[in-house]
PDB file of C-alpha atoms and ligand atoms in Angstrom:
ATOM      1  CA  UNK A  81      88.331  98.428 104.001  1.00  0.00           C
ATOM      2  CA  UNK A  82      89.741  95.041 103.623  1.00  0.00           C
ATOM      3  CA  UNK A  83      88.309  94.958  99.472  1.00  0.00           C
ATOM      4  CA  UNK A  84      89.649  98.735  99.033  1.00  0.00           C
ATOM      5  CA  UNK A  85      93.252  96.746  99.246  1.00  0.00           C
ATOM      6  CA  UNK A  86      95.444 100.086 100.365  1.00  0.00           C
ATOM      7  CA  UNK A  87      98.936  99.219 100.605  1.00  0.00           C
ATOM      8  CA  UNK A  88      99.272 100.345 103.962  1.00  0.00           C
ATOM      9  CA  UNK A  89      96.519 102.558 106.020  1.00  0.00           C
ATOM     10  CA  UNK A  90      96.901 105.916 106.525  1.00  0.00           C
ATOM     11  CA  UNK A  91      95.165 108.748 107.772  1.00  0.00           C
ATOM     12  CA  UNK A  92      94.220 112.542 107.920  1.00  0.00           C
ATOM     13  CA  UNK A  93      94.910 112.415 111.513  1.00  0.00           C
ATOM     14  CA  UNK A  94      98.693 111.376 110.523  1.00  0.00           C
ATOM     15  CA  UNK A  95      99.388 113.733 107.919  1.00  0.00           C
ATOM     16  CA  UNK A  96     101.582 116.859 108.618  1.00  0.00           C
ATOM     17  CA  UNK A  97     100.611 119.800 107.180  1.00  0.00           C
ATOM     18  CA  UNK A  98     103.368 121.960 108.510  1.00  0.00           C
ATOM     19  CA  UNK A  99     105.823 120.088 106.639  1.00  0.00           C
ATOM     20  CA  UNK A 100     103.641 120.436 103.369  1.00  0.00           C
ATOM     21  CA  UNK A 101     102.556 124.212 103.831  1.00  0.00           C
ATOM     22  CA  UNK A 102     101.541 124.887 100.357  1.00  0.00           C
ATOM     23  CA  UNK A 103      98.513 122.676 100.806  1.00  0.00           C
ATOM     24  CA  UNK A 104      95.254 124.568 102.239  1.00  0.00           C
ATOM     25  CA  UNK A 105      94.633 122.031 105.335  1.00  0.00           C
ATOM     26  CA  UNK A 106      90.911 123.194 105.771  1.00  0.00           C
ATOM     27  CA  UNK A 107      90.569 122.519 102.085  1.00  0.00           C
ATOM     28  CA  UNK A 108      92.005 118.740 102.623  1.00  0.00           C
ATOM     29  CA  UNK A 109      90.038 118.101 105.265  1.00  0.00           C
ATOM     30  CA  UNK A 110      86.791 118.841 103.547  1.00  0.00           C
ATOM     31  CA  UNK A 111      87.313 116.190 100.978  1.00  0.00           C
ATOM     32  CA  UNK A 112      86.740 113.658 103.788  1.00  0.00           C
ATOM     33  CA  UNK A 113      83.253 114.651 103.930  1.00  0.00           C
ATOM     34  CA  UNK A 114      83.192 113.244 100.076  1.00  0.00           C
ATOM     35  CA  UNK A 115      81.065 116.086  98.268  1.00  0.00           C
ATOM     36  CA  UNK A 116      83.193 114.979  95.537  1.00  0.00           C
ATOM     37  CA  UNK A 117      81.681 112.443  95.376  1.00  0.00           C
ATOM     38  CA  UNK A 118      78.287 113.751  95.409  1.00  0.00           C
ATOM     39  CA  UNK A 119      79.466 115.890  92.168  1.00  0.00           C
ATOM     40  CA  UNK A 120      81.559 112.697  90.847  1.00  0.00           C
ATOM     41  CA  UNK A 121      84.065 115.193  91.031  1.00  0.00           C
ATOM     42  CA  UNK A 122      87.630 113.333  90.099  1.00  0.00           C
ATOM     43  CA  UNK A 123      90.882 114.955  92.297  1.00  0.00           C
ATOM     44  CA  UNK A 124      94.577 114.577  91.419  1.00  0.00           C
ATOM     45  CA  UNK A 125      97.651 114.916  93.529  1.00  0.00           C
ATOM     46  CA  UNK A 126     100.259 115.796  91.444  1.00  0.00           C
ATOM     47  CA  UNK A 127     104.008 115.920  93.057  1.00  0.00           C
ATOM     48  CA  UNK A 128     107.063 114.277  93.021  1.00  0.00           C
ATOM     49  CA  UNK A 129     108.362 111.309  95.503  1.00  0.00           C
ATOM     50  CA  UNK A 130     107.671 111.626  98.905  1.00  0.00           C
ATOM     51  CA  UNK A 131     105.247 114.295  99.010  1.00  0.00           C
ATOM     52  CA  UNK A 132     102.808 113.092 100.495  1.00  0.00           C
ATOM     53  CA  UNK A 133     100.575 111.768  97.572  1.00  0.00           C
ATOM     54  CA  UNK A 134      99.398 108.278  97.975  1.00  0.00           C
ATOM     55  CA  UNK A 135      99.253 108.859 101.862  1.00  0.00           C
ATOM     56  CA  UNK A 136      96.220 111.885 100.950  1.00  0.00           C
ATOM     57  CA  UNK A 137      94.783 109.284  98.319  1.00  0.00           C
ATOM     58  CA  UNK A 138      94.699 106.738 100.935  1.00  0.00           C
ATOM     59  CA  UNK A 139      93.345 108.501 103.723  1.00  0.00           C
ATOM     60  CA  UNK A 140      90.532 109.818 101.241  1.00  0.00           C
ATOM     61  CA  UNK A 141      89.577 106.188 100.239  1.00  0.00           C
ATOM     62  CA  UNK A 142      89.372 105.168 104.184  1.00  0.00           C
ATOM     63  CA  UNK A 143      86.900 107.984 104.753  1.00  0.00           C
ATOM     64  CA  UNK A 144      85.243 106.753 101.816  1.00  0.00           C
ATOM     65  CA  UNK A 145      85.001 103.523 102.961  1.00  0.00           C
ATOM     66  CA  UNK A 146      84.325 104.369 106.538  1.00  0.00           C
ATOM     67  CA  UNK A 147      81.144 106.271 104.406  1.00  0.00           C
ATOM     68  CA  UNK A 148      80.230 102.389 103.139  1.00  0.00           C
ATOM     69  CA  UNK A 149      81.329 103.576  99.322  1.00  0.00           C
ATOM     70  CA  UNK A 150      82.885 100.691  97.333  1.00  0.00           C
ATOM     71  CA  UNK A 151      86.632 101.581  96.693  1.00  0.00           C
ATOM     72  CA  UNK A 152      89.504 100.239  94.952  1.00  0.00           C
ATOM     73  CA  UNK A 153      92.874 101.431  95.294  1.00  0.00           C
ATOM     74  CA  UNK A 154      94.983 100.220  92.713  1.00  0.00           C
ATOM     75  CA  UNK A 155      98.335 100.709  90.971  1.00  0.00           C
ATOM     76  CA  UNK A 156      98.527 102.428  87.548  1.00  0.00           C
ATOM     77  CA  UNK A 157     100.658  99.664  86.374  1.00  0.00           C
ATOM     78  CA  UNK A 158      98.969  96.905  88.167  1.00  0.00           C
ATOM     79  CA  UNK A 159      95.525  97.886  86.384  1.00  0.00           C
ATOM     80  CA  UNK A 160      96.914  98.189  82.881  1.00  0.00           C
ATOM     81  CA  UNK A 161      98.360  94.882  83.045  1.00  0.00           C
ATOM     82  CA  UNK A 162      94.596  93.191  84.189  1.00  0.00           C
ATOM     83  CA  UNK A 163      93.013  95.072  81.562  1.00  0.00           C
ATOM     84  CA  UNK A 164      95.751  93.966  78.865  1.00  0.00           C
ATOM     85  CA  UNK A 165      95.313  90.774  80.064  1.00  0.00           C
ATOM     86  CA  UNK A 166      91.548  91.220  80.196  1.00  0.00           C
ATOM     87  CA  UNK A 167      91.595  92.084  76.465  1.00  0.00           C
ATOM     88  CA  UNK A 168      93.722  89.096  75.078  1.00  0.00           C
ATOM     89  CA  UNK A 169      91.680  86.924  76.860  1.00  0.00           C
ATOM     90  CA  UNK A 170      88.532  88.664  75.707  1.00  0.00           C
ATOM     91  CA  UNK A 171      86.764  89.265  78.864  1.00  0.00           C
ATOM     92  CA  UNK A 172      87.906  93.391  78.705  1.00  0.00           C
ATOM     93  CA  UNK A 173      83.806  94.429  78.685  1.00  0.00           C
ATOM     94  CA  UNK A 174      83.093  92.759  81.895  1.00  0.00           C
ATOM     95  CA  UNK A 175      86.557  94.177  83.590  1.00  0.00           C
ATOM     96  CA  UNK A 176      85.839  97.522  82.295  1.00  0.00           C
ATOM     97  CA  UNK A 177      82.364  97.362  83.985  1.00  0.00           C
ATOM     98  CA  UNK A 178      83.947  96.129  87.082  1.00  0.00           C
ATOM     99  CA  UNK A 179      86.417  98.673  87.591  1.00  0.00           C
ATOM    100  CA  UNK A 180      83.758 101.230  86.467  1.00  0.00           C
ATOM    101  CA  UNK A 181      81.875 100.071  89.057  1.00  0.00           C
ATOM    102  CA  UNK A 182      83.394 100.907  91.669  1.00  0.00           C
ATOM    103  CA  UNK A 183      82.008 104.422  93.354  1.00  0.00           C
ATOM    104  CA  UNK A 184      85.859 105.186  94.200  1.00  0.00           C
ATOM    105  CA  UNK A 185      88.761 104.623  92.145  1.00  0.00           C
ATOM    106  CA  UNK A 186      91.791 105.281  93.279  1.00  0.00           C
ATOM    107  CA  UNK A 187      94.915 105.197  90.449  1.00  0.00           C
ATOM    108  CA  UNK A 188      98.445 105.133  91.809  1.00  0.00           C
ATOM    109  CA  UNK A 189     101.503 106.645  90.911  1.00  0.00           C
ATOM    110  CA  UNK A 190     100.178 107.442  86.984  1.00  0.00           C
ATOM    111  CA  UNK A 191     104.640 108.088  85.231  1.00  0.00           C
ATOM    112  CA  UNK A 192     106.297 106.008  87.195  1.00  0.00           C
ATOM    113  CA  UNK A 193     106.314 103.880  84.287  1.00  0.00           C
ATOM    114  CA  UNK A 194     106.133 104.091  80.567  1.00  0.00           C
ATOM    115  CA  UNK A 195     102.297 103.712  79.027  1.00  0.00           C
ATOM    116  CA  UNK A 196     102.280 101.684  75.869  1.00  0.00           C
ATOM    117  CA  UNK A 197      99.675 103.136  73.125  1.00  0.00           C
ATOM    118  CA  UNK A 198      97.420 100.182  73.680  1.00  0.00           C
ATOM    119  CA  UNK A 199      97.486 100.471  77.537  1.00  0.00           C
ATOM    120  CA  UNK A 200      96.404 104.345  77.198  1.00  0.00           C
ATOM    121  CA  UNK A 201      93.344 103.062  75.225  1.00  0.00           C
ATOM    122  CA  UNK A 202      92.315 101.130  77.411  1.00  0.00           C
ATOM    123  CA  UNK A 203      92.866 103.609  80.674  1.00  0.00           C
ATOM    124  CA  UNK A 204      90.724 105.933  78.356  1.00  0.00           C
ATOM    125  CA  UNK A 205      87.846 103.740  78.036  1.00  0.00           C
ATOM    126  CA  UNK A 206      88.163 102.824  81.853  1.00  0.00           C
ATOM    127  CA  UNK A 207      88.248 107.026  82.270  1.00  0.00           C
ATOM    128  CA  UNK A 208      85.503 107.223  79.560  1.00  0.00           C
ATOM    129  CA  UNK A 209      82.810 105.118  81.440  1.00  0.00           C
ATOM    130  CA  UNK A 210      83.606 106.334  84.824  1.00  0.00           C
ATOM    131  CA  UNK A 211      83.339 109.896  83.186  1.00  0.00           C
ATOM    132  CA  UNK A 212      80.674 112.357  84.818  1.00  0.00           C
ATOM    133  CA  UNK A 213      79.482 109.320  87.024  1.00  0.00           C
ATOM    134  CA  UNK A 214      82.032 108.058  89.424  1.00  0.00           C
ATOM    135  CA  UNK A 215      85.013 110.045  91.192  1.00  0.00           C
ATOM    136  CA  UNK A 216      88.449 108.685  90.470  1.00  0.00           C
ATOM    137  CA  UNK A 217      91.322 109.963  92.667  1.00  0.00           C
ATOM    138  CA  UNK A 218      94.887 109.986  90.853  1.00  0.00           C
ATOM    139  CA  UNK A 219      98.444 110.145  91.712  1.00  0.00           C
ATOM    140  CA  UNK A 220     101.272 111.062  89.591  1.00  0.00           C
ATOM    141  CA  UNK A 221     104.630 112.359  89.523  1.00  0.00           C
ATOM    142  CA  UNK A 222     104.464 114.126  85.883  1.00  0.00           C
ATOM    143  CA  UNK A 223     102.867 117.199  85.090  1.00  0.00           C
ATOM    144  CA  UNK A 224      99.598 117.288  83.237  1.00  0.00           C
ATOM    145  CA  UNK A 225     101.673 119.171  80.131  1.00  0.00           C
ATOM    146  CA  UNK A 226     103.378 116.146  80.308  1.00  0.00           C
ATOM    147  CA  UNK A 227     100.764 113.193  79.520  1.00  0.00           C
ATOM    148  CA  UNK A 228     100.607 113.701  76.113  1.00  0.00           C
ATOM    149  CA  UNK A 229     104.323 112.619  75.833  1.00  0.00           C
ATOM    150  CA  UNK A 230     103.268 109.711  78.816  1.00  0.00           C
ATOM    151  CA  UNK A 231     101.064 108.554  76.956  1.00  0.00           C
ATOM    152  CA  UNK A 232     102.725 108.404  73.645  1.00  0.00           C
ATOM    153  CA  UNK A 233     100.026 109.959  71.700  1.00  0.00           C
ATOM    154  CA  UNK A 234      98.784 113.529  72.253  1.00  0.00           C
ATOM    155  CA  UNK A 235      95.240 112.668  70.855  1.00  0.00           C
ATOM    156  CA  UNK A 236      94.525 109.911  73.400  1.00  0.00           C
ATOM    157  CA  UNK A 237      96.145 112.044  76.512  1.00  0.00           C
ATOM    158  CA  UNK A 238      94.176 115.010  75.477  1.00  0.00           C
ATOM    159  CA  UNK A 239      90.940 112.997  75.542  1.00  0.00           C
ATOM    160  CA  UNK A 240      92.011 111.215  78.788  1.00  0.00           C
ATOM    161  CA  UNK A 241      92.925 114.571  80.505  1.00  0.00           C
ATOM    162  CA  UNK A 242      89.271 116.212  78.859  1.00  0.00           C
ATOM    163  CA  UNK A 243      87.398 113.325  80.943  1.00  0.00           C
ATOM    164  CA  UNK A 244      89.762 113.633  84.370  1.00  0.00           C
ATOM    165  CA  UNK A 245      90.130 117.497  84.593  1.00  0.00           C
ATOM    166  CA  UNK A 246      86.587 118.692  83.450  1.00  0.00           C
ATOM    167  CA  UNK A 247      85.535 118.068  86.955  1.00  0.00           C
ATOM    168  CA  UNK A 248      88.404 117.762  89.148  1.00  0.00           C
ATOM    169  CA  UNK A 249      90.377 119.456  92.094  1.00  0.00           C
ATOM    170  CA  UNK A 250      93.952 119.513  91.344  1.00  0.00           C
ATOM    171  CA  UNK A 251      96.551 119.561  93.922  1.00  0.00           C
ATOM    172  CA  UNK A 252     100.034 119.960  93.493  1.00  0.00           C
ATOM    173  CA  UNK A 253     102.542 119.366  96.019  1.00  0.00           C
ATOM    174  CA  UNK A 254     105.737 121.309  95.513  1.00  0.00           C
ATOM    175  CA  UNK A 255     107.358 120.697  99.365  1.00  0.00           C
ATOM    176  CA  UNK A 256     110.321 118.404  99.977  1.00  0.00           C
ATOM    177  CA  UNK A 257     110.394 114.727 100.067  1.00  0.00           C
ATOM    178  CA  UNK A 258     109.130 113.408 103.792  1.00  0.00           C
ATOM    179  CA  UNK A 259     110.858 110.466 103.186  1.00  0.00           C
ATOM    180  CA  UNK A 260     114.085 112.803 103.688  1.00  0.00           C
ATOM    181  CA  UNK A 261     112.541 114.653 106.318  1.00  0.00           C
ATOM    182  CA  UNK A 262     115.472 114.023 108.518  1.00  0.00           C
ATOM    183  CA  UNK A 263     118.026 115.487 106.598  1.00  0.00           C
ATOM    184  CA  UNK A 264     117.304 119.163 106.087  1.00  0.00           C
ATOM    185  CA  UNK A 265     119.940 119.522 103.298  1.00  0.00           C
ATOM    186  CA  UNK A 266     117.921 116.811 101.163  1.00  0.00           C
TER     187      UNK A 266
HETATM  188  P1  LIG B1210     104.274 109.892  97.435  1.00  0.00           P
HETATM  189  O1  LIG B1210     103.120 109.013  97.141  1.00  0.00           O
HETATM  190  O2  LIG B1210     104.017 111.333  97.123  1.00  0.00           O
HETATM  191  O3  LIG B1210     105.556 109.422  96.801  1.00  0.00           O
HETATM  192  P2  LIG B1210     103.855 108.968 100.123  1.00  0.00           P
HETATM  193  O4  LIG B1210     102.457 109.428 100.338  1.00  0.00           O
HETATM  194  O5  LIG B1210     104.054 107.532  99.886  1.00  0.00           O
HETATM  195  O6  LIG B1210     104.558 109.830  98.984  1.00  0.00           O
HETATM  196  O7  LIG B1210     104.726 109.421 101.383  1.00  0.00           O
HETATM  197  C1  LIG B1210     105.975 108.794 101.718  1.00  0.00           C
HETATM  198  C2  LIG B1210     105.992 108.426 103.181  1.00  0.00           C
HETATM  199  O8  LIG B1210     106.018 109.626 103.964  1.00  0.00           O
HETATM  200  C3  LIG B1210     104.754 107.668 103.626  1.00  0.00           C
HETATM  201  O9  LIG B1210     105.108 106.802 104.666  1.00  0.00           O
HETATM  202  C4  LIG B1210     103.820 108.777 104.130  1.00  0.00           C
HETATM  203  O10 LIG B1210     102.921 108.292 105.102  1.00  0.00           O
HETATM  204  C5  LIG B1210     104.807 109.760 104.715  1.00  0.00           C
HETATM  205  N1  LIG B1210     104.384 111.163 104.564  1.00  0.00           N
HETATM  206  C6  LIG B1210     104.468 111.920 103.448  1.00  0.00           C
HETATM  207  N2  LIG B1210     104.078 113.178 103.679  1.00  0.00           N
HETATM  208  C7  LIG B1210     103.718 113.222 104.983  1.00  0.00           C
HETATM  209  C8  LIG B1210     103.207 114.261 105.835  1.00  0.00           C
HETATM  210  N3  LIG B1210     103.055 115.522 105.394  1.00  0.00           N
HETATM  211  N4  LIG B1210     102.943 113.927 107.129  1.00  0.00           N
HETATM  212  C9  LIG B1210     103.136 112.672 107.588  1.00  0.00           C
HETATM  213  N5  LIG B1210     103.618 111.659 106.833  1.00  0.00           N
HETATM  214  C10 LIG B1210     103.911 111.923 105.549  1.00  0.00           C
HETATM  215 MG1  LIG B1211     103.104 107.281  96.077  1.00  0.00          MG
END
């Protein structure tokens, strides 16, 4: 749990579905029984703030680990700057196969910030090796129609979103922010 380095824990157990009733709660609460995993099926939470995203993501990866699978949770932008810095300093193989590695992969918060052409090669060959093996579990904030603009080249995002989607569960999450939960008008 302590490797899987979540930003904070969370849990099924803590998660309100009333307040985010166009997800299928039964359906959620499969996933924690990981037969996406068994399928290295990949899932993505797409949504914008507050929904609820990385707090599903994280609560999947403690199940996971809980289930003794080797996960990393990681930041989008956090992992394209090791694997930049992985490639200038020639070592990018032996981080690719490390991240590949890893029998859960959890990407955070894929928009937030703009993807430079060489970064998106890179997340592809990440995506490419983990491809049809190992589930990865991402979060974003833009639309899939979106990547191709994200990613600053249509060709690459189409190829990245070929290897994610083929076998994925995609959730979006259209409810209000939680972090204005208080506020009704928000
Ligand atoms: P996102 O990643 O979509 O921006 P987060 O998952 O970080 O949003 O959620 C923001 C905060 O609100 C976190 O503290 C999270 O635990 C909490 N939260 C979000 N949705 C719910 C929910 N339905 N029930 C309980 N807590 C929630
Ligand atoms: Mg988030």
């Amino acid at each position: 749990m302590h490797r899987a380095r979540f930003p904070k824990l969370k849990t099924f157990e803590a998660f309100d579905f009333d307040f985010q009733p166009g997800l299928n709660r039964m359906e959620i609460l499969d996933l924690k029984h990981l037969g996406f995993m068994t399928q290295s099926e990949n899932i993505v939470f797409i949504g914008s703030p507050g929904v609820g995203k990385t707090h599903l993501a994280t609560a999947l990866g403690v199940a996971a680990c809980r289930q003794g699978k080797r996960t990393l949770f990681i930041n989008c932008h956090e992992l394209l700057l090791r694997l930049r810095t992985a490639y200038d300093k020639g070592t990018l193989e032996r981080v690719l196969r490390r991240y590949a590695r890893y029998e859960l992969l959890i990407i955070d918060e894929i928009g937030y910030l703009p993807i430079e052409r060489q970064e998106a090669d890179l997340i592809f060959q990440l995506l490419n090796m983990r491809y049809e093996k190992r589930s990865t579990i991402f979060t974003t904030n833009i639309a899939l129609s979106g990547w191709g603009e994200l990613f600053k080249s249509p060709e690459t995002a189409a190829a990245i979103l070929d290897r994610i989607v083929h076998h994925a569960k995609i959730y979006k999450i259209t409810g209000r922010s939680y972090r204005l939960k208080r506020d009704p008008s928000a």
